[in-house]
XYZ file of C-alpha atoms in Angstrom:
117
model
C 149.688 -151.975 -58.782
C 147.518 -148.440 -59.253
C 146.331 -146.233 -56.113
C 142.536 -145.872 -55.747
C 141.092 -142.821 -57.590
C 139.297 -141.463 -54.470
C 141.958 -141.975 -52.052
C 143.940 -139.495 -54.872
C 141.187 -136.829 -54.477
C 140.526 -136.888 -51.186
C 144.684 -136.697 -50.820
C 144.458 -133.589 -52.461
C 141.366 -132.136 -50.913
C 143.287 -132.956 -47.649
C 146.297 -130.490 -49.323
C 144.320 -127.778 -50.567
C 142.579 -127.463 -47.223
C 145.663 -127.161 -45.105
C 146.743 -124.760 -47.734
C 143.748 -122.213 -47.335
C 144.241 -122.809 -43.424
C 147.890 -121.869 -43.787
C 146.709 -118.397 -45.622
C 143.633 -117.557 -43.300
C 146.195 -117.896 -40.292
C 148.550 -115.644 -41.927
C 145.993 -112.825 -42.728
C 146.507 -110.185 -40.851
C 143.909 -107.653 -40.635
C 140.586 -107.660 -42.464
C 140.131 -105.543 -45.659
C 137.444 -103.074 -43.305
C 139.802 -102.121 -40.893
C 142.134 -101.219 -43.386
C 140.122 -99.170 -45.590
C 138.586 -96.837 -42.645
C 140.260 -96.557 -39.043
C 137.037 -94.149 -38.161
C 134.026 -95.952 -35.993
C 130.331 -96.249 -37.137
C 128.340 -95.620 -35.299
C 124.470 -96.581 -34.747
C 121.263 -94.122 -34.228
C 121.247 -95.529 -30.139
C 124.929 -95.011 -30.145
C 125.422 -91.340 -32.026
C 122.254 -90.131 -29.666
C 124.528 -90.991 -26.765
C 127.467 -89.681 -28.164
C 125.490 -85.827 -28.841
C 123.726 -86.414 -25.009
C 120.546 -85.928 -27.835
C 117.305 -87.966 -27.689
C 116.909 -90.400 -30.196
C 113.687 -88.689 -32.401
C 115.714 -85.302 -32.151
C 118.350 -87.697 -34.160
C 115.848 -88.912 -37.079
C 115.012 -85.144 -37.063
C 118.420 -83.709 -37.299
C 119.055 -86.389 -40.163
C 115.835 -85.925 -42.061
C 116.398 -81.908 -42.437
C 120.085 -82.360 -43.905
C 122.105 -80.635 -41.032
C 123.484 -84.019 -39.060
C 125.474 -86.005 -41.639
C 124.234 -89.387 -41.909
C 125.046 -92.349 -44.268
C 121.958 -94.750 -45.240
C 122.372 -98.245 -46.148
C 118.864 -100.164 -46.528
C 116.755 -99.357 -43.823
C 119.783 -98.199 -41.261
C 121.279 -95.305 -40.712
C 125.104 -94.983 -39.801
C 126.920 -92.334 -38.325
C 130.780 -91.724 -38.403
C 132.410 -90.466 -35.151
C 134.975 -87.943 -36.726
C 132.063 -86.090 -38.480
C 129.768 -85.735 -35.753
C 132.671 -84.579 -33.392
C 133.522 -82.417 -36.294
C 129.666 -81.333 -36.526
C 129.890 -80.165 -32.722
C 132.837 -78.296 -33.114
C 131.302 -76.092 -36.198
C 128.575 -74.636 -33.018
C 132.163 -73.453 -31.387
C 132.194 -70.267 -30.073
C 135.106 -67.760 -30.438
C 136.689 -66.597 -27.073
C 136.932 -62.889 -26.533
C 140.518 -62.541 -26.901
C 139.861 -64.744 -30.548
C 137.020 -62.415 -31.585
C 139.224 -59.247 -30.033
C 142.232 -60.439 -32.026
C 140.121 -60.484 -35.410
C 138.819 -57.204 -35.193
C 142.589 -55.797 -34.649
C 143.804 -57.403 -37.581
C 141.138 -56.140 -39.935
C 141.365 -52.400 -38.686
C 145.065 -53.049 -39.287
C 144.198 -53.690 -43.149
C 141.009 -51.438 -43.487
C 141.338 -47.978 -43.478
C 138.039 -45.860 -42.464
C 137.491 -43.540 -45.253
C 136.550 -39.884 -43.936
C 132.967 -38.155 -44.567
C 134.123 -34.599 -45.666
C 130.880 -32.065 -45.180
C 131.035 -29.906 -47.860
C 129.190 -26.745 -46.917
């Protein structure tokens, strides 16, 4: 006695479906997470993070002062890049400046100007 070909096809489809469900269940992380652990921010989130107004953020991006990525009509900001951008404006403490001056003076000698009479 021969089996119905439609039943054979249905059984095979069910087997394939169960295999695909098993594969999907065993996937640990999406590929996007493995590529980058950096958090992407929208304009609103970036303005809150930087405590700037939204139009100010747009202006800084337009002047290429603030690092941003544009995908379509949307802007995205890397939280790490924004933190690095903020840290670029760090002012040195008095002791750091004095240490740099002392290091400079120790390596560079002042030239003497001899007055000729």
